[in-house]
CSV table of C-alpha atoms and ligand atoms in Angstrom, one decimal:
chain,number,residue,atom,x,y,z
A,1,MET,CA,-72.2,15.6,-69.9
A,2,ALA,CA,-70.9,11.7,-69.1
A,3,ALA,CA,-71.6,10.3,-65.3
A,4,ASN,CA,-67.5,10.6,-64.2
A,5,LYS,CA,-65.8,7.4,-63.9
A,6,LYS,CA,-65.3,5.2,-61.0
A,7,LEU,CA,-62.6,5.1,-59.2
A,8,LEU,CA,-61.7,2.7,-56.0
A,9,ILE,CA,-58.6,3.3,-54.7
A,10,LEU,CA,-58.0,0.2,-51.9
A,11,PRO,CA,-53.9,1.5,-50.0
A,12,GLY,CA,-53.5,-1.2,-47.9
A,13,ASP,CA,-50.4,-2.3,-45.6
A,14,GLY,CA,-46.5,-1.2,-45.4
A,15,ILE,CA,-45.8,1.7,-47.1
A,16,GLY,CA,-49.3,1.3,-50.4
A,17,PRO,CA,-50.6,4.5,-47.7
A,18,GLU,CA,-48.2,6.0,-48.4
A,19,VAL,CA,-46.9,6.1,-52.2
A,20,MET,CA,-51.6,5.6,-52.7
A,21,GLY,CA,-51.6,9.3,-51.1
A,22,GLU,CA,-49.2,10.9,-53.8
A,23,VAL,CA,-51.2,9.4,-56.4
A,24,ARG,CA,-54.3,10.9,-55.6
A,25,ARG,CA,-52.9,14.6,-55.9
A,26,VAL,CA,-51.8,13.5,-58.9
A,27,ILE,CA,-55.0,12.5,-59.1
A,28,ASP,CA,-56.6,15.9,-57.4
A,29,TRP,CA,-53.9,18.0,-59.7
A,30,ALA,CA,-55.5,16.0,-63.3
A,31,ASP,CA,-59.0,17.2,-62.0
A,32,LYS,CA,-58.3,21.1,-61.4
A,33,ARG,CA,-56.2,21.4,-64.0
A,34,ARG,CA,-57.0,18.6,-66.7
A,35,HIS,CA,-60.1,18.3,-66.1
A,36,ILE,CA,-60.3,14.4,-65.7
A,37,SER,CA,-62.6,14.2,-62.7
A,38,PHE,CA,-63.4,10.6,-61.3
A,39,ASP,CA,-65.4,9.2,-58.4
A,40,ILE,CA,-63.3,8.1,-55.5
A,41,SER,CA,-64.4,5.4,-53.1
A,42,GLU,CA,-61.3,3.9,-50.9
A,43,ASP,CA,-62.1,0.9,-48.7
A,44,LEU,CA,-59.3,-1.5,-46.4
A,45,ALA,CA,-57.7,-4.5,-48.4
A,46,GLY,CA,-54.7,-6.9,-47.2
A,47,GLY,CA,-54.3,-6.5,-43.5
A,48,CYS,CA,-55.3,-3.8,-42.7
A,49,ALA,CA,-59.4,-5.3,-43.5
A,50,ILE,CA,-58.3,-8.8,-41.2
A,51,ASP,CA,-57.2,-6.3,-38.7
A,52,THR,CA,-60.8,-4.7,-38.9
A,53,HIS,CA,-63.1,-7.5,-40.4
A,54,GLY,CA,-61.1,-10.6,-40.1
A,55,VAL,CA,-61.4,-11.5,-43.2
A,56,PRO,CA,-58.0,-10.0,-45.9
A,57,ILE,CA,-61.4,-7.8,-48.0
A,58,THR,CA,-65.2,-7.5,-47.1
A,59,ASP,CA,-67.3,-9.0,-49.6
A,60,LYS,CA,-68.0,-5.0,-50.0
A,61,THR,CA,-65.8,-4.3,-51.0
A,62,MET,CA,-65.6,-7.0,-53.6
A,63,GLU,CA,-69.2,-5.6,-54.2
A,64,THR,CA,-67.4,-2.3,-55.1
A,65,ALA,CA,-65.1,-3.4,-56.6
A,66,MET,CA,-66.8,-4.9,-59.6
A,67,SER,CA,-68.7,-1.6,-59.7
A,68,VAL,CA,-66.7,0.4,-60.6
A,69,ASP,CA,-64.9,1.0,-63.9
A,70,ALA,CA,-60.8,0.4,-62.3
A,71,VAL,CA,-59.3,-0.1,-58.5
A,72,LEU,CA,-55.8,1.7,-57.7
A,73,LEU,CA,-53.9,-0.8,-55.3
A,74,GLY,CA,-51.1,-0.3,-53.3
A,75,ALA,CA,-49.9,-3.2,-52.3
A,76,VAL,CA,-51.5,-5.8,-48.5
A,77,GLY,CA,-49.6,-8.3,-46.3
A,78,GLY,CA,-46.5,-7.6,-43.5
A,79,PRO,CA,-44.6,-9.9,-40.8
A,80,LYS,CA,-48.0,-9.0,-38.6
A,81,TRP,CA,-50.0,-11.3,-40.3
A,82,ASP,CA,-47.4,-14.4,-41.2
A,83,GLY,CA,-48.8,-16.6,-39.0
A,84,ILE,CA,-52.4,-16.8,-39.9
A,85,ASP,CA,-54.1,-19.4,-42.0
A,86,PHE,CA,-53.3,-19.2,-45.4
A,87,ASN,CA,-57.7,-18.2,-47.0
A,88,ILE,CA,-57.7,-15.5,-44.6
A,89,ARG,CA,-54.0,-13.8,-45.4
A,90,PRO,CA,-53.1,-10.5,-47.0
A,91,GLU,CA,-52.9,-12.4,-50.2
A,92,ALA,CA,-56.2,-13.8,-49.9
A,93,GLY,CA,-57.6,-11.0,-50.1
A,94,LEU,CA,-55.2,-9.7,-53.7
A,95,LEU,CA,-56.2,-13.5,-54.9
A,96,ARG,CA,-59.9,-12.6,-54.4
A,97,LEU,CA,-59.4,-9.5,-56.3
A,98,ARG,CA,-58.6,-11.7,-59.2
A,99,LYS,CA,-60.9,-14.3,-59.3
A,100,ASP,CA,-63.8,-12.6,-58.8
A,101,LEU,CA,-63.3,-9.4,-61.0
A,102,GLU,CA,-61.2,-12.4,-64.3
A,103,LEU,CA,-58.5,-10.6,-64.1
A,104,PHE,CA,-56.2,-12.9,-66.5
A,105,ALA,CA,-54.4,-10.5,-68.1
A,106,ASN,CA,-51.5,-9.0,-66.0
A,107,LEU,CA,-49.5,-6.7,-67.9
A,108,ARG,CA,-45.3,-6.6,-66.5
A,109,PRO,CA,-43.7,-3.6,-67.9
A,110,ALA,CA,-39.8,-3.5,-67.4
A,111,LEU,CA,-39.2,-0.1,-68.8
A,112,VAL,CA,-35.3,1.0,-68.0
A,113,PHE,CA,-35.7,5.3,-67.5
A,114,ASN,CA,-32.4,6.4,-69.0
A,115,ALA,CA,-31.6,8.2,-66.1
A,116,LEU,CA,-31.6,5.2,-64.2
A,117,ALA,CA,-29.9,2.7,-66.9
A,118,GLU,CA,-26.6,2.4,-64.9
A,119,ALA,CA,-28.7,1.4,-61.3
A,120,SER,CA,-29.8,-2.4,-63.1
A,121,SER,CA,-27.3,-5.1,-61.0
A,122,LEU,CA,-26.4,-5.4,-65.4
A,123,LYS,CA,-24.4,-3.5,-67.2
A,124,THR,CA,-25.7,-0.8,-68.6
A,125,GLU,CA,-24.9,-1.5,-72.2
A,126,LEU,CA,-27.3,-4.2,-71.6
A,127,VAL,CA,-29.9,-3.1,-70.3
A,128,ALA,CA,-29.6,1.1,-71.7
A,129,GLY,CA,-33.3,1.3,-73.6
A,130,LEU,CA,-34.9,-1.9,-73.4
A,131,ASP,CA,-38.8,-1.8,-73.0
A,132,ILE,CA,-41.3,-5.0,-72.6
A,133,MET,CA,-43.8,-6.2,-72.0
A,134,ILE,CA,-44.4,-9.2,-69.5
A,135,LEU,CA,-47.8,-10.9,-70.2
A,136,ARG,CA,-48.9,-13.2,-66.9
A,137,GLU,CA,-52.4,-14.9,-67.0
A,138,LEU,CA,-53.2,-14.4,-64.2
A,139,THR,CA,-56.7,-16.4,-62.7
A,140,GLY,CA,-55.3,-19.6,-63.5
A,141,GLY,CA,-52.8,-22.4,-63.3
A,142,VAL,CA,-51.5,-23.6,-60.6
A,143,TYR,CA,-52.5,-20.7,-58.2
A,144,PHE,CA,-55.8,-21.7,-58.6
A,145,GLY,CA,-55.4,-25.3,-59.4
A,146,GLU,CA,-57.9,-28.0,-58.0
A,147,PRO,CA,-56.7,-30.5,-56.0
A,148,ARG,CA,-55.0,-28.1,-54.1
A,149,GLY,CA,-54.4,-28.4,-50.7
A,150,ILE,CA,-51.9,-30.9,-47.1
A,151,GLU,CA,-53.3,-34.3,-46.3
A,152,THR,CA,-51.2,-36.9,-44.0
A,153,LEU,CA,-51.8,-40.4,-45.7
A,154,PRO,CA,-51.8,-43.2,-44.2
A,155,ASP,CA,-47.9,-43.7,-43.3
A,156,GLY,CA,-48.0,-40.7,-41.1
A,157,GLN,CA,-46.4,-39.1,-44.2
A,158,ARG,CA,-48.1,-35.4,-45.0
A,159,ARG,CA,-48.0,-34.7,-48.5
A,160,GLY,CA,-48.9,-30.8,-50.3
A,161,VAL,CA,-51.0,-31.3,-53.8
A,162,ASN,CA,-51.3,-28.6,-56.6
A,163,THR,CA,-52.4,-28.8,-59.6
A,164,GLN,CA,-51.9,-26.6,-62.6
A,165,VAL,CA,-54.2,-26.8,-65.2
A,166,TYR,CA,-55.3,-24.1,-68.5
A,167,THR,CA,-58.1,-25.3,-71.0
A,168,THR,CA,-57.6,-24.0,-74.5
A,169,SER,CA,-60.4,-21.1,-73.8
A,170,GLU,CA,-58.0,-19.7,-70.8
A,171,ILE,CA,-54.6,-20.5,-73.8
A,172,GLU,CA,-56.4,-18.6,-76.2
A,173,ARG,CA,-57.9,-15.1,-74.1
A,174,VAL,CA,-54.6,-14.2,-72.8
A,175,ALA,CA,-52.2,-14.8,-76.0
A,176,ARG,CA,-55.3,-12.7,-78.0
A,177,VAL,CA,-53.9,-10.0,-75.9
A,178,GLY,CA,-50.5,-10.6,-76.4
A,179,PHE,CA,-51.1,-10.6,-80.4
A,180,ASP,CA,-53.2,-7.4,-80.0
A,181,LEU,CA,-50.1,-5.8,-77.6
A,182,ALA,CA,-47.2,-6.8,-79.6
A,183,ARG,CA,-49.2,-5.1,-83.2
A,184,LYS,CA,-48.8,-1.8,-81.0
A,185,ARG,CA,-45.1,-2.8,-80.1
A,186,ASP,CA,-42.3,-4.1,-82.0
A,187,ASN,CA,-45.2,-6.8,-83.3
A,188,ARG,CA,-43.0,-9.6,-81.6
A,189,LEU,CA,-44.7,-12.4,-79.3
A,190,CYS,CA,-42.5,-14.9,-77.7
A,191,SER,CA,-44.3,-17.7,-75.7
A,192,VAL,CA,-43.3,-19.1,-72.8
A,193,GLU,CA,-43.8,-22.4,-71.0
A,194,LYS,CA,-42.6,-25.8,-70.6
A,195,ALA,CA,-44.1,-28.2,-72.8
A,196,ASN,CA,-41.2,-30.4,-72.7
A,197,VAL,CA,-41.8,-31.8,-69.3
A,198,MET,CA,-45.6,-30.3,-68.4
A,199,GLU,CA,-48.2,-31.6,-71.0
A,200,SER,CA,-49.9,-28.2,-69.8
A,201,GLY,CA,-47.7,-26.7,-70.8
A,202,LEU,CA,-47.8,-28.9,-74.4
A,203,LEU,CA,-51.1,-27.3,-75.2
A,204,TRP,CA,-50.1,-23.8,-75.1
A,205,ARG,CA,-48.1,-24.4,-76.7
A,206,GLU,CA,-50.3,-25.4,-79.4
A,207,VAL,CA,-52.9,-23.1,-79.1
A,208,VAL,CA,-50.9,-20.2,-78.9
A,209,THR,CA,-49.2,-21.6,-82.2
A,210,GLU,CA,-53.4,-22.2,-83.6
A,211,LEU,CA,-54.4,-18.3,-82.5
A,212,HIS,CA,-51.1,-17.8,-85.1
A,213,GLN,CA,-52.5,-19.0,-87.7
A,214,ALA,CA,-55.6,-18.4,-87.7
A,215,GLU,CA,-55.7,-14.6,-86.7
A,216,TYR,CA,-52.5,-13.0,-86.3
A,217,SER,CA,-49.8,-14.0,-88.7
A,218,ASP,CA,-48.3,-10.6,-89.0
A,219,VAL,CA,-46.9,-10.7,-85.4
A,220,GLU,CA,-43.0,-12.7,-85.2
A,221,LEU,CA,-44.0,-14.9,-82.6
A,222,SER,CA,-41.6,-17.1,-80.5
A,223,HIS,CA,-41.6,-20.2,-78.3
A,224,MET,CA,-39.1,-20.0,-75.3
A,225,LEU,CA,-39.3,-23.2,-71.9
A,226,ALA,CA,-39.4,-20.8,-69.3
A,227,ASP,CA,-36.5,-21.7,-67.2
A,228,ASN,CA,-34.6,-21.3,-71.0
A,229,CYS,CA,-36.3,-17.6,-70.5
A,230,GLY,CA,-35.0,-16.4,-67.2
A,231,MET,CA,-31.4,-16.9,-68.8
A,232,GLN,CA,-31.8,-15.1,-71.8
A,233,LEU,CA,-34.4,-12.4,-69.1
A,234,VAL,CA,-30.8,-12.3,-67.9
A,235,ARG,CA,-28.1,-12.7,-70.9
A,236,ASN,CA,-29.7,-10.6,-73.5
A,237,PRO,CA,-33.2,-8.6,-72.7
A,238,LYS,CA,-33.4,-6.3,-75.5
A,239,GLN,CA,-34.3,-9.8,-77.3
A,240,PHE,CA,-37.8,-9.8,-76.5
A,241,ASP,CA,-40.3,-7.2,-77.0
A,242,VAL,CA,-43.8,-9.1,-75.4
A,243,ILE,CA,-43.6,-12.1,-73.7
A,244,VAL,CA,-46.8,-14.2,-72.7
A,245,THR,CA,-46.5,-16.9,-70.0
A,246,ASP,CA,-48.6,-18.7,-67.0
A,247,ASN,CA,-48.8,-17.5,-63.8
A,248,LEU,CA,-46.1,-19.2,-62.2
A,249,PHE,CA,-43.8,-18.3,-64.9
A,250,GLY,CA,-44.8,-15.1,-65.3
A,251,ASP,CA,-44.7,-14.5,-61.1
A,252,MET,CA,-40.9,-15.0,-61.1
A,253,LEU,CA,-40.1,-14.2,-64.9
A,254,SER,CA,-41.8,-10.7,-63.8
A,255,ASP,CA,-39.3,-10.0,-61.0
A,256,VAL,CA,-36.8,-11.4,-62.7
A,257,ALA,CA,-37.7,-8.6,-65.3
A,258,SER,CA,-38.5,-6.7,-62.2
A,259,MET,CA,-34.6,-5.9,-61.3
A,260,LEU,CA,-33.4,-5.9,-65.3
A,261,THR,CA,-34.4,-2.2,-64.8
A,262,GLY,CA,-32.7,-0.5,-61.6
A,263,SER,CA,-35.8,-0.9,-58.7
A,264,LEU,CA,-38.3,-2.7,-58.4
A,265,GLY,CA,-39.8,0.2,-56.2
A,266,MET,CA,-40.2,2.0,-60.2
A,267,LEU,CA,-42.7,-0.6,-62.3
A,268,PRO,CA,-46.4,-1.0,-62.6
A,269,SER,CA,-48.6,-3.0,-63.9
A,270,ALA,CA,-52.3,-4.0,-64.8
A,271,SER,CA,-54.1,-6.3,-64.5
A,272,LEU,CA,-57.4,-6.9,-67.1
A,273,GLY,CA,-60.7,-8.6,-67.1
A,274,PRO,CA,-63.1,-10.6,-70.7
A,275,ALA,CA,-64.1,-7.1,-72.0
A,276,ASP,CA,-67.7,-6.8,-72.3
A,277,GLU,CA,-70.8,-5.6,-75.5
A,278,SER,CA,-69.6,-2.1,-75.4
A,279,GLY,CA,-65.5,-3.6,-75.0
A,280,ARG,CA,-65.3,-2.3,-71.1
A,281,ARG,CA,-62.8,-4.4,-68.9
A,282,ARG,CA,-63.0,-4.9,-65.4
A,283,ALA,CA,-59.3,-3.2,-64.6
A,284,MET,CA,-56.8,-2.8,-61.4
A,285,TYR,CA,-53.8,-1.3,-61.6
A,286,GLU,CA,-50.6,-2.0,-58.9
A,287,PRO,CA,-47.5,-1.2,-58.3
A,288,VAL,CA,-45.6,-4.2,-58.7
A,289,HIS,CA,-42.6,-3.4,-55.6
A,290,GLY,CA,-45.0,-5.7,-51.8
A,291,THR,CA,-45.3,-3.9,-48.7
A,292,ALA,CA,-41.8,-2.8,-48.4
A,293,PRO,CA,-42.7,-3.4,-43.9
A,294,ASP,CA,-39.3,-2.2,-43.3
A,295,ILE,CA,-39.6,1.1,-44.2
A,296,ALA,CA,-43.5,2.1,-44.0
A,297,GLY,CA,-44.3,5.1,-42.2
A,298,GLN,CA,-41.2,6.7,-42.7
A,299,SER,CA,-41.9,8.6,-45.8
A,300,LYS,CA,-39.2,6.7,-47.8
A,301,ALA,CA,-41.3,4.9,-50.0
A,302,ASN,CA,-41.5,5.0,-53.8
A,303,PRO,CA,-44.5,6.8,-55.1
A,304,LEU,CA,-43.7,6.6,-59.1
A,305,ALA,CA,-44.3,2.7,-59.3
A,306,THR,CA,-47.8,3.6,-57.9
A,307,ILE,CA,-47.7,7.5,-59.9
A,308,LEU,CA,-47.4,5.0,-63.2
A,309,SER,CA,-49.7,1.9,-62.3
A,310,TYR,CA,-52.1,5.1,-62.1
A,311,SER,CA,-51.1,6.2,-65.9
A,312,MET,CA,-51.8,2.4,-67.1
A,313,MET,CA,-55.4,3.2,-65.8
A,314,LEU,CA,-56.3,6.0,-67.7
A,315,ARG,CA,-55.1,4.3,-70.7
A,316,TYR,CA,-55.8,1.5,-70.7
A,317,SER,CA,-59.6,1.9,-69.0
A,318,PHE,CA,-59.8,5.2,-70.4
A,319,ASP,CA,-58.8,5.4,-73.7
A,320,MET,CA,-56.3,8.8,-72.6
A,321,ALA,CA,-53.1,8.5,-73.7
A,322,GLU,CA,-51.8,11.7,-73.7
A,323,ASP,CA,-52.7,12.4,-70.1
A,324,ALA,CA,-51.2,9.2,-69.3
A,325,ASP,CA,-47.9,10.6,-71.7
A,326,LEU,CA,-48.6,13.9,-69.3
A,327,VAL,CA,-47.4,11.4,-66.7
A,328,ASP,CA,-44.6,9.0,-68.1
A,329,LYS,CA,-43.3,12.5,-68.6
A,330,ALA,CA,-43.2,14.0,-65.9
A,331,VAL,CA,-41.9,10.9,-64.4
A,332,GLU,CA,-39.7,10.9,-66.6
A,333,ASN,CA,-38.2,14.7,-66.0
A,334,VAL,CA,-37.5,14.2,-62.8
A,335,LEU,CA,-36.0,11.1,-62.4
A,336,ASP,CA,-33.3,13.3,-64.9
A,337,SER,CA,-33.1,16.3,-63.0
A,338,GLY,CA,-32.0,13.8,-60.3
A,339,LEU,CA,-33.7,13.2,-57.8
A,340,ARG,CA,-34.4,10.1,-55.6
A,341,THR,CA,-36.6,7.5,-53.1
A,342,GLY,CA,-33.8,5.9,-50.9
A,343,ASP,CA,-34.4,3.0,-53.9
A,344,ILE,CA,-32.8,4.4,-56.2
A,345,MET,CA,-30.8,6.2,-55.2
A,346,GLN,CA,-27.4,6.8,-56.9
A,347,PRO,CA,-24.0,8.8,-55.3
A,348,GLY,CA,-23.9,12.4,-56.4
A,349,LYS,CA,-28.3,12.8,-57.0
A,350,THR,CA,-31.2,14.1,-54.8
A,351,LEU,CA,-32.3,12.1,-51.6
A,352,ALA,CA,-35.6,12.5,-51.3
A,353,SER,CA,-38.5,11.3,-49.3
A,354,THR,CA,-41.6,10.0,-50.8
A,355,GLY,CA,-43.4,13.4,-50.7
A,356,GLN,CA,-41.0,15.5,-52.5
A,357,MET,CA,-40.4,12.8,-55.0
A,358,GLY,CA,-44.6,13.2,-55.2
A,359,ASP,CA,-43.8,17.3,-55.0
A,360,ALA,CA,-41.2,16.8,-57.9
A,361,VAL,CA,-44.1,15.0,-60.1
A,362,LEU,CA,-47.2,17.7,-58.9
A,363,ALA,CA,-44.0,20.0,-60.3
A,364,GLU,CA,-43.4,18.6,-63.7
A,365,LEU,CA,-46.6,18.0,-64.1
A,366,ASP,CA,-46.9,21.7,-64.3
A,367,LYS,CA,-45.0,22.9,-66.7
A,368,LEU,CA,-45.5,20.2,-69.3
A,369,ALA,CA,-49.8,21.3,-68.7
A,370,ALA,CA,-48.4,24.9,-68.8
B,401,IPM,C1,-47.2,-11.4,-57.4
B,401,IPM,C2,-47.0,-11.1,-56.2
B,401,IPM,C3,-48.0,-12.1,-55.8
B,401,IPM,C4,-48.7,-13.4,-55.6
B,401,IPM,C5,-48.5,-12.9,-53.9
B,401,IPM,C6,-48.7,-11.3,-53.2
B,401,IPM,C7,-49.9,-13.9,-54.1
B,401,IPM,O1,-46.4,-11.9,-55.9
B,401,IPM,O2,-48.4,-10.1,-57.7
B,401,IPM,O3,-46.5,-10.9,-58.1
B,401,IPM,O4,-47.6,-13.7,-56.5
B,401,IPM,O5,-49.0,-13.5,-57.5
B,402,MG,MG1,-44.5,-12.0,-57.2
């Protein structure tokens, strides 16, 4: 028998441990009922790691992260660590994971569940049935570009610098993931930059166009300026299938897209590295929501985004589409049944705690697998 797949779970801070607790229950269920077994290790990342080790992620934890088949992350950060030095903040742990694991392709689906279409801030007809995928470049651009820093000028002023920089290979590899994703969906890719003001954007557009002509002419490709894309996302989001864009624009546009769905608490994400010779990719899965310190520890958090992140892991790291579909369907049925955590509560629905939401997902899984 093949060895179990290895998982590293990093619950993190705030509501991270609570939502991850519910995922652990789904993992246990899959172990018993579907014979999907993982060797699981759990460790600290973010503020909790700062409190214990003085750094947001230790070298030892990084070593484990490098060696496993997939990392599942809750969320990191919180007001408690706000004042501390930039490069040892909780977020620095997350950025180190992304950079050292070379997770250049960040998949952020924005999917509207029918039961939640009315929870969107947009008119229901604009978002009902929405299913778009934002593909964000995650290891380059202004997040990591050099030079960076804050310096003091001779006249006493201070000057803050960050650098937006992309190479052809960085653009090409993420565009390739975008075209491949489009082929498995509605076959349309929209590439987003600011080619009208930024050289890096102009290069982005040229590289994507060349790759399209050379290898992906069957996919419908369009280009859009990032500001227009923000506007189009709130005007007519269903025009999009897959959007591929850089690190910073992707950060912003994925937040915009998430709000279309009615709740940040529903959205999963996957971050993938380059494929090795055997086709295996390093990968990390995490909910898009943050640590929600205001409700942490109160059993109010919505565990569905993290449960859906686990489902993405089954789909993208382990090629278990059938089991991923099962989890997605269970989540959909729970929403259809009218159960809601506070973040997606609507009049006439039933308010559930984090654990009750987990219970309901497990009950649906039992039914679906029966
Ligand atoms: C995200 C977050 C992060 C980012 C922060 C927490 C560093 O906003 O994953 O979208 O800016 O990438
Ligand atoms: Mg963000």
